[in-house]
Amino acid sequence: MKSRVLRHVWATLTSAASLLLALAIPLRLVQFREVLPWETVAEWIITGLFSLDIVLRFVRPATAGETASSGMRISQYGGWKLAADILAALPVRLLFPGSPFELLRLLKLFRTGEFFQQIQRRSVKHWGILRLGFFLVWFVIVIHWLTCGWLSMQGMGAGQELVSSYILALYWCISTLSSVGYGDVIPTNTGERIYAIGVMMVGVGMYSYIIGNVATILTGIQPARTRYLENMDRLSAFMRYRRIPSGLQRKILDYFSYAWDRMLGYDESRVISELPPSLTSEVSLFLKRDIIEKVPFLKGASEELVRDIALEMRPVVFTPGDYVFRAGEPGGEMFFINHGRLEVLAKDGVTIFTTLTDGDFFGEIALVLDTPRTASIRALEYCDLYALNKDAFDTILRRYPDFKAHVNQMTKERQERGM
Ligand code: CMP
């Protein structure tokens, strides 16, 4: 865990350095000036940083994510990736000041791209925002490069400051990328015209990319919400088409809005069923641990027993006024209350034995004694329950005799109290 954080900090640091170089190197190249003393220091620091990065890639073990992303194990670190890392680490500016070989350092940007992808893959929740953010970073860098290219062709007019020349070049670049320019800054020779054609073509490509991606990114920012709203639209249309009574329509829509508030529209059972078996039991246990710990007759139960019960519990929701079951019906399941209040009604349907709430359970008598339901259970509000069916319950009782004795005892007490 700690090493993962360190790894992230390190990757952030090297990515920041490579992005800084991506801005600084092209600008320095168009300036044709001497290397300043502080630049020499910065150059050595970045060389040290990139060299250490190569060493670390050799020594540290790969994480699953990295292995998947780069398609290779660290022990196989080599080939063009190693070559690119080495070239990026060379202090070219100190060896050949002002030479275009300095651009070799920008090869490190491949690593930055890899790091961005890794972050995006891991952060499922903020995937859309991150993609938009990273896209903007690349967008700014490409515009900066094109601006520097134009600046190098135009040169800086006599007495012109870097800032004003840069702004003029940026103005030309953005107007050429976004349209075909205003005609106030124009290419004057063949080289410049060819460059302008290239920039216009990049502009067309960029626009198609933006139009194609931004809409996807924006809808991708809240995928669950988008899906929820689509489902609600479809459901409303269906209910109108089938002329479902308005009271029932409201009840259905209320239920979906409750399910959205509670679980963001995710179906817990489906999400869990898509996981591999080892994760299924771990996630079930995590999701149900709170409720299992609240249930008195499971207090102090062994980890194994709790895990077995968690695996068999199925989430169910009841809306206000719903009967979970009525007295006299055969019993096939028992229930644990995760959230909500329900009342236990006598056979007459009027006498209220008690009200059950979070952490309580019911429906065990019919399972233990193999009798019809001794009472009716009605939801007073939206209730999230977990159901455990008779077969699973019997299997668990058979497997854990101590637990069986405990359940029998509690059932007897409740039965004596209730009737
Ligand atoms: P079962 O008989 O299967 O179905 C009705 C359930 O109501 C019963 O199991 C108990 O779980 C529960 N129940 C019955 N009487 C009481 C009571 N007095 N207090 C709390 N719960 C009860």
GROMACS .gro file of C-alpha atoms and ligand atoms in nm:
model
  441
    1MET     CA    1   0.000   0.000   0.000
    2LYS     CA    2   0.273   0.239   0.108
    3SER     CA    3   0.494   0.143  -0.185
    4ARG     CA    4   0.201   0.209  -0.419
    5VAL     CA    5   0.171   0.563  -0.286
    6LEU     CA    6   0.547   0.615  -0.326
    7ARG     CA    7   0.527   0.480  -0.679
    8HIS     CA    8   0.249   0.725  -0.758
    9VAL     CA    9   0.443   1.017  -0.612
   10TRP     CA   10   0.747   0.917  -0.814
   11ALA     CA   11   0.550   0.879  -1.138
   12THR     CA   12   0.384   1.217  -1.075
   13LEU     CA   13   0.724   1.378  -1.027
   14THR     CA   14   0.877   1.234  -1.346
   15SER     CA   15   0.559   1.314  -1.543
   16ALA     CA   16   0.566   1.674  -1.418
   17ALA     CA   17   0.934   1.699  -1.523
   18SER     CA   18   0.862   1.561  -1.869
   19LEU     CA   19   0.564   1.796  -1.919
   20LEU     CA   20   0.781   2.088  -1.810
   21LEU     CA   21   1.044   1.985  -2.065
   22ALA     CA   22   0.773   1.953  -2.330
   23LEU     CA   23   0.697   2.322  -2.276
   24ALA     CA   24   1.052   2.448  -2.216
   25ILE     CA   25   1.259   2.271  -2.484
   26PRO     CA   26   1.072   2.391  -2.797
   27LEU     CA   27   1.063   2.745  -2.655
   28ARG     CA   28   1.436   2.741  -2.579
   29LEU     CA   29   1.512   2.611  -2.927
   30VAL     CA   30   1.339   2.904  -3.093
   31GLN     CA   31   1.518   3.151  -2.868
   32PHE     CA   32   1.872   3.042  -2.967
   33ARG     CA   33   2.022   3.176  -2.648
   34GLU     CA   34   2.301   3.075  -2.413
   35VAL     CA   35   2.238   2.821  -2.138
   36LEU     CA   36   2.180   3.010  -1.812
   37PRO     CA   37   2.346   2.883  -1.489
   38TRP     CA   38   2.016   2.782  -1.325
   39GLU     CA   39   1.924   2.591  -1.639
   40THR     CA   40   2.241   2.384  -1.605
   41VAL     CA   41   2.137   2.290  -1.252
   42ALA     CA   42   1.781   2.207  -1.366
   43GLU     CA   43   1.923   2.002  -1.653
   44TRP     CA   44   2.131   1.790  -1.414
   45ILE     CA   45   1.842   1.745  -1.172
   46ILE     CA   46   1.617   1.618  -1.451
   47THR     CA   47   1.895   1.392  -1.583
   48GLY     CA   48   1.933   1.250  -1.231
   49LEU     CA   49   1.556   1.204  -1.199
   50PHE     CA   50   1.519   1.024  -1.534
   51SER     CA   51   1.829   0.806  -1.472
   52LEU     CA   52   1.700   0.702  -1.131
   53ASP     CA   53   1.368   0.622  -1.296
   54ILE     CA   54   1.546   0.375  -1.528
   55VAL     CA   55   1.719   0.209  -1.232
   56LEU     CA   56   1.391   0.184  -1.039
   57ARG     CA   57   1.216   0.023  -1.335
   58PHE     CA   58   1.484  -0.249  -1.331
   59VAL     CA   59   1.474  -0.319  -0.960
   60ARG     CA   60   1.114  -0.292  -0.852
   61PRO     CA   61   0.859  -0.568  -0.916
   62ALA     CA   62   0.570  -0.494  -1.152
   63THR     CA   63   0.221  -0.439  -1.021
   64ALA     CA   64  -0.064  -0.622  -1.187
   65GLY     CA   65  -0.185  -0.296  -1.346
   66GLU     CA   66   0.154  -0.214  -1.493
   67THR     CA   67   0.204  -0.562  -1.625
   68ALA     CA   68  -0.130  -0.540  -1.798
   69SER     CA   69  -0.076  -0.187  -1.925
   70SER     CA   70   0.270  -0.229  -2.066
   71GLY     CA   71   0.221  -0.590  -2.164
   72MET     CA   72   0.558  -0.686  -2.017
   73ARG     CA   73   0.713  -0.779  -1.686
   74ILE     CA   74   0.976  -0.550  -1.542
   75SER     CA   75   1.229  -0.828  -1.566
   76GLN     CA   76   1.180  -0.795  -1.942
   77TYR     CA   77   1.228  -0.417  -1.928
   78GLY     CA   78   1.428  -0.336  -2.238
   79GLY     CA   79   1.376  -0.282  -2.610
   80TRP     CA   80   1.251   0.050  -2.738
   81LYS     CA   81   1.112   0.152  -2.402
   82LEU     CA   82   1.454   0.130  -2.241
   83ALA     CA   83   1.614   0.304  -2.540
   84ALA     CA   84   1.358   0.587  -2.518
   85ASP     CA   85   1.414   0.622  -2.142
   86ILE     CA   86   1.794   0.640  -2.191
   87LEU     CA   87   1.775   0.898  -2.470
   88ALA     CA   88   1.538   1.109  -2.258
   89ALA     CA   89   1.783   1.097  -1.968
   90LEU     CA   90   2.079   1.238  -2.165
   91PRO     CA   91   2.167   1.601  -2.076
   92VAL     CA   92   2.175   1.694  -2.449
   93ARG     CA   93   2.154   2.068  -2.390
   94LEU     CA   94   2.476   2.062  -2.190
   95LEU     CA   95   2.653   1.850  -2.455
   96PHE     CA   96   2.519   2.023  -2.770
   97PRO     CA   97   2.357   2.354  -2.667
   98GLY     CA   98   2.078   2.468  -2.899
   99SER     CA   99   2.076   2.151  -3.113
  100PRO     CA  100   1.742   1.993  -3.214
  101PHE     CA  101   1.867   1.669  -3.050
  102GLU     CA  102   1.731   1.822  -2.731
  103LEU     CA  103   1.389   1.710  -2.852
  104LEU     CA  104   1.496   1.353  -2.774
  105ARG     CA  105   1.417   1.430  -2.411
  106LEU     CA  106   1.052   1.452  -2.505
  107LEU     CA  107   1.052   1.073  -2.553
  108LYS     CA  108   0.980   1.063  -2.180
  109LEU     CA  109   0.630   1.180  -2.265
  110PHE     CA  110   0.544   0.820  -2.360
  111ARG     CA  111   0.588   0.736  -1.992
  112THR     CA  112   0.364   1.026  -1.897
  113GLY     CA  113   0.100   0.894  -2.136
  114GLU     CA  114   0.130   0.550  -1.977
  115PHE     CA  115   0.094   0.701  -1.630
  116PHE     CA  116  -0.218   0.897  -1.733
  117GLN     CA  117  -0.374   0.579  -1.872
  118GLN     CA  118  -0.294   0.392  -1.554
  119ILE     CA  119  -0.460   0.659  -1.339
  120GLN     CA  120  -0.764   0.663  -1.564
  121ARG     CA  121  -0.800   0.285  -1.550
  122ARG     CA  122  -0.783   0.276  -1.173
  123SER     CA  123  -1.009   0.569  -1.101
  124VAL     CA  124  -1.335   0.433  -1.233
  125LYS     CA  125  -1.539   0.694  -1.049
  126HIS     CA  126  -1.368   1.002  -1.197
  127TRP     CA  127  -1.284   0.843  -1.529
  128GLY     CA  128  -1.464   1.105  -1.742
  129ILE     CA  129  -1.318   1.408  -1.562
  130LEU     CA  130  -0.967   1.261  -1.576
  131ARG     CA  131  -0.995   1.185  -1.945
  132LEU     CA  132  -1.110   1.542  -2.010
  133GLY     CA  133  -0.825   1.680  -1.793
  134PHE     CA  134  -0.555   1.471  -1.964
  135PHE     CA  135  -0.696   1.557  -2.303
  136LEU     CA  136  -0.662   1.928  -2.218
  137VAL     CA  137  -0.299   1.876  -2.110
  138TRP     CA  138  -0.211   1.717  -2.448
  139PHE     CA  139  -0.413   1.982  -2.629
  140VAL     CA  140  -0.216   2.265  -2.464
  141ILE     CA  141   0.114   2.092  -2.541
  142VAL     CA  142   0.032   2.038  -2.909
  143ILE     CA  143  -0.077   2.402  -2.949
  144HIS     CA  144   0.244   2.514  -2.777
  145TRP     CA  145   0.455   2.303  -3.013
  146LEU     CA  146   0.276   2.437  -3.320
  147THR     CA  147   0.318   2.792  -3.189
  148CYS     CA  148   0.691   2.736  -3.133
  149GLY     CA  149   0.718   2.589  -3.486
  150TRP     CA  150   0.561   2.903  -3.635
  151LEU     CA  151   0.781   3.123  -3.417
  152SER     CA  152   1.092   2.945  -3.541
  153MET     CA  153   0.989   3.007  -3.903
  154GLN     CA  154   0.899   3.370  -3.847
  155GLY     CA  155   1.188   3.443  -3.616
  156MET     CA  156   1.157   3.713  -3.357
  157GLY     CA  157   1.146   4.054  -3.523
  158ALA     CA  158   1.420   4.301  -3.425
  159GLY     CA  159   1.360   4.440  -3.079
  160GLN     CA  160   1.054   4.221  -3.031
  161GLU     CA  161   1.011   4.067  -2.692
  162LEU     CA  162   0.966   3.691  -2.659
  163VAL     CA  163   0.627   3.742  -2.496
  164SER     CA  164   0.478   3.957  -2.770
  165SER     CA  165   0.624   3.735  -3.047
  166TYR     CA  166   0.490   3.426  -2.873
  167ILE     CA  167   0.144   3.576  -2.833
  168LEU     CA  168   0.135   3.674  -3.201
  169ALA     CA  169   0.240   3.320  -3.300
  170LEU     CA  170  -0.016   3.169  -3.061
  171TYR     CA  171  -0.283   3.395  -3.210
  172TRP     CA  172  -0.193   3.275  -3.562
  173CYS     CA  173  -0.181   2.916  -3.448
  174ILE     CA  174  -0.520   2.912  -3.275
  175SER     CA  175  -0.693   3.104  -3.553
  176THR     CA  176  -0.545   2.866  -3.813
  177LEU     CA  177  -0.635   2.558  -3.609
  178SER     CA  178  -0.990   2.668  -3.536
  179SER     CA  179  -1.071   2.819  -3.876
  180VAL     CA  180  -0.833   2.908  -4.155
  181GLY     CA  181  -0.712   3.225  -3.985
  182TYR     CA  182  -0.816   3.586  -4.029
  183GLY     CA  183  -0.562   3.673  -4.293
  184ASP     CA  184  -0.391   3.938  -4.080
  185VAL     CA  185  -0.089   3.714  -4.014
  186ILE     CA  186  -0.012   3.522  -4.331
  187PRO     CA  187   0.252   3.275  -4.450
  188THR     CA  188   0.487   3.456  -4.686
  189ASN     CA  189   0.704   3.181  -4.837
  190THR     CA  190   0.668   2.820  -4.947
  191GLY     CA  191   0.800   2.673  -4.620
  192GLU     CA  192   0.552   2.878  -4.416
  193ARG     CA  193   0.267   2.791  -4.649
  194ILE     CA  194   0.343   2.419  -4.617
  195TYR     CA  195   0.356   2.461  -4.240
  196ALA     CA  196   0.021   2.645  -4.245
  197ILE     CA  197  -0.135   2.362  -4.450
  198GLY     CA  198  -0.006   2.114  -4.190
  199VAL     CA  199  -0.151   2.319  -3.902
  200MET     CA  200  -0.489   2.345  -4.078
  201MET     CA  201  -0.496   1.969  -4.123
  202VAL     CA  202  -0.405   1.915  -3.758
  203GLY     CA  203  -0.688   2.156  -3.676
  204VAL     CA  204  -0.939   1.945  -3.870
  205GLY     CA  205  -0.816   1.631  -3.694
  206MET     CA  206  -0.833   1.799  -3.353
  207TYR     CA  207  -1.184   1.922  -3.413
  208SER     CA  208  -1.310   1.580  -3.514
  209TYR     CA  209  -1.142   1.436  -3.206
  210ILE     CA  210  -1.295   1.698  -2.976
  211ILE     CA  211  -1.643   1.666  -3.123
  212GLY     CA  212  -1.622   1.287  -3.119
  213ASN     CA  213  -1.488   1.264  -2.765
  214VAL     CA  214  -1.616   1.548  -2.553
  215ALA     CA  215  -1.979   1.434  -2.576
  216THR     CA  216  -1.875   1.079  -2.482
  217ILE     CA  217  -1.659   1.211  -2.199
  218LEU     CA  218  -1.933   1.434  -2.062
  219THR     CA  219  -2.192   1.154  -2.062
  220GLY     CA  220  -1.924   0.923  -1.922
  221ILE     CA  221  -1.872   1.149  -1.620
  222GLN     CA  222  -2.188   1.012  -1.457
  223PRO     CA  223  -2.255   0.685  -1.635
  224ALA     CA  224  -2.480   0.547  -1.361
  225ARG     CA  225  -2.692   0.862  -1.350
  226THR     CA  226  -2.725   0.870  -1.729
  227ARG     CA  227  -2.833   0.505  -1.730
  228TYR     CA  228  -3.078   0.571  -1.447
  229LEU     CA  229  -3.241   0.865  -1.629
  230GLU     CA  230  -3.266   0.663  -1.951
  231ASN     CA  231  -3.431   0.376  -1.763
  232MET     CA  232  -3.677   0.614  -1.597
  233ASP     CA  233  -3.768   0.763  -1.936
  234ARG     CA  234  -3.825   0.419  -2.085
  235LEU     CA  235  -4.023   0.308  -1.782
  236SER     CA  236  -4.249   0.616  -1.787
  237ALA     CA  237  -4.317   0.566  -2.158
  238PHE     CA  238  -4.397   0.198  -2.100
  239MET     CA  239  -4.632   0.271  -1.808
  240ARG     CA  240  -4.820   0.533  -2.010
  241TYR     CA  241  -4.844   0.297  -2.307
  242ARG     CA  242  -4.982   0.013  -2.092
  243ARG     CA  243  -5.213   0.257  -1.910
  244ILE     CA  244  -5.088   0.159  -1.565
  245PRO     CA  245  -5.295   0.342  -1.297
  246SER     CA  246  -5.131   0.667  -1.190
  247GLY     CA  247  -5.107   0.560  -0.823
  248LEU     CA  248  -4.914   0.250  -0.921
  249GLN     CA  249  -4.700   0.452  -1.163
  250ARG     CA  250  -4.603   0.686  -0.881
  251LYS     CA  251  -4.521   0.388  -0.659
  252ILE     CA  252  -4.295   0.237  -0.925
  253LEU     CA  253  -4.115   0.565  -0.991
  254ASP     CA  254  -4.076   0.623  -0.614
  255TYR     CA  255  -3.921   0.281  -0.582
  256PHE     CA  256  -3.663   0.349  -0.854
  257SER     CA  257  -3.579   0.687  -0.707
  258TYR     CA  258  -3.530   0.518  -0.366
  259ALA     CA  259  -3.312   0.247  -0.524
  260TRP     CA  260  -3.107   0.521  -0.692
  261ASP     CA  261  -3.058   0.713  -0.366
  262ARG     CA  262  -2.959   0.403  -0.174
  263MET     CA  263  -2.746   0.218  -0.427
  264LEU     CA  264  -2.685   0.458  -0.717
  265GLY     CA  265  -2.893   0.228  -0.931
  266TYR     CA  266  -2.650  -0.061  -0.905
  267ASP     CA  267  -2.791  -0.406  -0.861
  268GLU     CA  268  -2.581  -0.551  -0.579
  269SER     CA  269  -2.645  -0.916  -0.671
  270ARG     CA  270  -2.552  -0.859  -1.034
  271VAL     CA  271  -2.233  -0.671  -0.953
  272ILE     CA  272  -2.128  -0.947  -0.713
  273SER     CA  273  -2.218  -1.227  -0.954
  274GLU     CA  274  -1.978  -1.083  -1.213
  275LEU     CA  275  -1.680  -1.119  -0.980
  276PRO     CA  276  -1.450  -1.424  -0.963
  277PRO     CA  277  -1.540  -1.668  -0.678
  278SER     CA  278  -1.260  -1.559  -0.443
  279LEU     CA  279  -1.369  -1.196  -0.464
  280THR     CA  280  -1.738  -1.286  -0.443
  281SER     CA  281  -1.711  -1.413  -0.088
  282GLU     CA  282  -1.483  -1.127   0.020
  283VAL     CA  283  -1.713  -0.859  -0.123
  284SER     CA  284  -2.031  -1.028   0.009
  285LEU     CA  285  -1.874  -1.044   0.350
  286PHE     CA  286  -1.772  -0.678   0.337
  287LEU     CA  287  -2.116  -0.560   0.222
  288LYS     CA  288  -2.306  -0.770   0.473
  289ARG     CA  289  -2.068  -0.763   0.768
  290ASP     CA  290  -2.241  -0.463   0.929
  291ILE     CA  291  -2.581  -0.623   0.920
  292ILE     CA  292  -2.449  -0.964   1.025
  293GLU     CA  293  -2.277  -0.805   1.323
  294LYS     CA  294  -2.600  -0.631   1.423
  295VAL     CA  295  -2.796  -0.958   1.433
  296PRO     CA  296  -2.790  -1.080   1.795
  297PHE     CA  297  -2.796  -1.450   1.717
  298LEU     CA  298  -2.494  -1.415   1.492
  299LYS     CA  299  -2.286  -1.227   1.751
  300GLY     CA  300  -1.971  -1.422   1.825
  301ALA     CA  301  -2.031  -1.661   1.533
  302SER     CA  302  -1.717  -1.795   1.367
  303GLU     CA  303  -1.569  -1.619   1.063
  304GLU     CA  304  -1.649  -1.925   0.853
  305LEU     CA  305  -2.015  -1.928   0.953
  306VAL     CA  306  -2.050  -1.555   0.888
  307ARG     CA  307  -1.888  -1.599   0.545
  308ASP     CA  308  -2.124  -1.887   0.456
  309ILE     CA  309  -2.430  -1.686   0.556
  310ALA     CA  310  -2.308  -1.373   0.374
  311LEU     CA  311  -2.267  -1.569   0.052
  312GLU     CA  312  -2.626  -1.691   0.063
  313MET     CA  313  -2.794  -1.362   0.158
  314ARG     CA  314  -2.984  -1.199  -0.129
  315PRO     CA  315  -3.084  -0.830  -0.117
  316VAL     CA  316  -3.456  -0.750  -0.150
  317VAL     CA  317  -3.644  -0.421  -0.122
  318PHE     CA  318  -4.000  -0.366   0.004
  319THR     CA  319  -4.196  -0.046  -0.046
  320PRO     CA  320  -4.408   0.118   0.228
  321GLY     CA  321  -4.723  -0.082   0.305
  322ASP     CA  322  -4.598  -0.402   0.137
  323TYR     CA  323  -4.649  -0.733   0.315
  324VAL     CA  324  -4.329  -0.938   0.318
  325PHE     CA  325  -4.557  -1.233   0.395
  326ARG     CA  326  -4.883  -1.298   0.577
  327ALA     CA  327  -4.960  -1.518   0.878
  328GLY     CA  328  -5.048  -1.875   0.779
  329GLU     CA  329  -4.847  -1.879   0.456
  330PRO     CA  330  -4.579  -2.148   0.417
  331GLY     CA  331  -4.233  -2.014   0.492
  332GLY     CA  332  -3.944  -2.045   0.249
  333GLU     CA  333  -3.709  -1.766   0.364
  334MET     CA  334  -3.594  -1.574   0.665
  335PHE     CA  335  -3.496  -1.207   0.652
  336PHE     CA  336  -3.239  -0.971   0.802
  337ILE     CA  337  -3.318  -0.599   0.813
  338ASN     CA  338  -3.042  -0.388   0.666
  339HIS     CA  339  -3.239  -0.066   0.671
  340GLY     CA  340  -3.601   0.030   0.743
  341ARG     CA  341  -3.888  -0.042   0.985
  342LEU     CA  342  -4.143  -0.325   0.966
  343GLU     CA  343  -4.425  -0.427   1.197
  344VAL     CA  344  -4.510  -0.776   1.315
  345LEU     CA  345  -4.890  -0.824   1.301
  346ALA     CA  346  -5.092  -1.098   1.466
  347LYS     CA  347  -5.314  -1.329   1.261
  348ASP     CA  348  -5.609  -1.087   1.309
  349GLY     CA  349  -5.415  -0.832   1.104
  350VAL     CA  350  -5.476  -0.560   1.365
  351THR     CA  351  -5.275  -0.644   1.677
  352ILE     CA  352  -4.918  -0.525   1.647
  353PHE     CA  353  -4.674  -0.752   1.831
  354THR     CA  354  -4.376  -0.529   1.777
  355THR     CA  355  -4.185  -0.313   1.530
  356LEU     CA  356  -3.859  -0.442   1.390
  357THR     CA  357  -3.577  -0.226   1.261
  358ASP     CA  358  -3.213  -0.223   1.141
  359GLY     CA  359  -3.028  -0.534   1.255
  360ASP     CA  360  -3.343  -0.730   1.350
  361PHE     CA  361  -3.439  -1.053   1.177
  362PHE     CA  362  -3.768  -1.237   1.124
  363GLY     CA  363  -3.920  -1.537   0.952
  364GLU     CA  364  -3.698  -1.791   1.125
  365ILE     CA  365  -3.978  -1.973   1.316
  366ALA     CA  366  -4.135  -2.125   1.004
  367LEU     CA  367  -3.794  -2.246   0.891
  368VAL     CA  368  -3.681  -2.391   1.221
  369LEU     CA  369  -4.010  -2.555   1.318
  370ASP     CA  370  -4.135  -2.624   0.966
  371THR     CA  371  -4.466  -2.454   1.039
  372PRO     CA  372  -4.671  -2.185   0.859
  373ARG     CA  373  -4.590  -1.821   0.934
  374THR     CA  374  -4.691  -1.731   1.288
  375ALA     CA  375  -4.741  -1.360   1.207
  376SER     CA  376  -4.762  -1.114   0.918
  377ILE     CA  377  -4.482  -0.870   0.844
  378ARG     CA  378  -4.557  -0.531   0.686
  379ALA     CA  379  -4.309  -0.264   0.576
  380LEU     CA  380  -4.369   0.078   0.731
  381GLU     CA  381  -4.122   0.252   0.496
  382TYR     CA  382  -3.878   0.155   0.223
  383CYS     CA  383  -3.694  -0.148   0.360
  384ASP     CA  384  -3.368  -0.305   0.247
  385LEU     CA  385  -3.364  -0.665   0.359
  386TYR     CA  386  -3.143  -0.962   0.302
  387ALA     CA  387  -3.323  -1.291   0.244
  388LEU     CA  388  -3.181  -1.632   0.330
  389ASN     CA  389  -3.370  -1.922   0.176
  390LYS     CA  390  -3.470  -2.241   0.359
  391ASP     CA  391  -3.226  -2.472   0.180
  392ALA     CA  392  -2.929  -2.248   0.255
  393PHE     CA  393  -3.051  -2.202   0.612
  394ASP     CA  394  -3.086  -2.579   0.666
  395THR     CA  395  -2.744  -2.648   0.516
  396ILE     CA  396  -2.589  -2.392   0.749
  397LEU     CA  397  -2.767  -2.538   1.055
  398ARG     CA  398  -2.648  -2.885   0.960
  399ARG     CA  399  -2.291  -2.764   0.916
  400TYR     CA  400  -2.282  -2.569   1.245
  401PRO     CA  401  -2.457  -2.766   1.528
  402ASP     CA  402  -2.371  -2.506   1.797
  403PHE     CA  403  -2.531  -2.240   1.589
  404LYS     CA  404  -2.836  -2.463   1.541
  405ALA     CA  405  -2.879  -2.498   1.917
  406HIS     CA  406  -2.851  -2.122   1.958
  407VAL     CA  407  -3.114  -2.053   1.689
  408ASN     CA  408  -3.353  -2.308   1.839
  409GLN     CA  409  -3.320  -2.144   2.177
  410MET     CA  410  -3.391  -1.795   2.042
  411THR     CA  411  -3.683  -1.919   1.834
  412LYS     CA  412  -3.839  -2.080   2.138
  413GLU     CA  413  -3.807  -1.762   2.341
  414ARG     CA  414  -3.960  -1.548   2.067
  415GLN     CA  415  -4.242  -1.792   2.012
  416GLU     CA  416  -4.328  -1.795   2.384
  417ARG     CA  417  -4.319  -1.415   2.393
  418GLY     CA  418  -4.531  -1.371   2.081
  419MET     CA  419  -4.808  -1.618   2.133
  420CMP     P1  420  -4.228  -1.681   1.117
  420CMP     O1  421  -4.328  -1.751   1.199
  420CMP     O2  422  -4.151  -1.759   1.020
  420CMP     O3  423  -4.297  -1.558   1.044
  420CMP     C1  424  -4.344  -1.449   1.122
  420CMP     C2  425  -4.227  -1.397   1.197
  420CMP     O4  426  -4.251  -1.291   1.285
  420CMP     C3  427  -4.174  -1.505   1.289
  420CMP     O5  428  -4.122  -1.608   1.214
  420CMP     C4  429  -4.082  -1.430   1.376
  420CMP     O6  430  -3.958  -1.410   1.316
  420CMP     C5  431  -4.153  -1.297   1.385
  420CMP     N1  432  -4.225  -1.284   1.514
  420CMP     C6  433  -4.331  -1.354   1.557
  420CMP     N2  434  -4.368  -1.311   1.679
  420CMP     C7  435  -4.281  -1.216   1.715
  420CMP     C8  436  -4.264  -1.132   1.828
  420CMP     N3  437  -4.346  -1.138   1.931
  420CMP     N4  438  -4.162  -1.045   1.829
  420CMP     C9  439  -4.080  -1.035   1.726
  420CMP     N5  440  -4.090  -1.109   1.616
  420CMP    C10  441  -4.189  -1.200   1.610
   0.00000   0.00000   0.00000
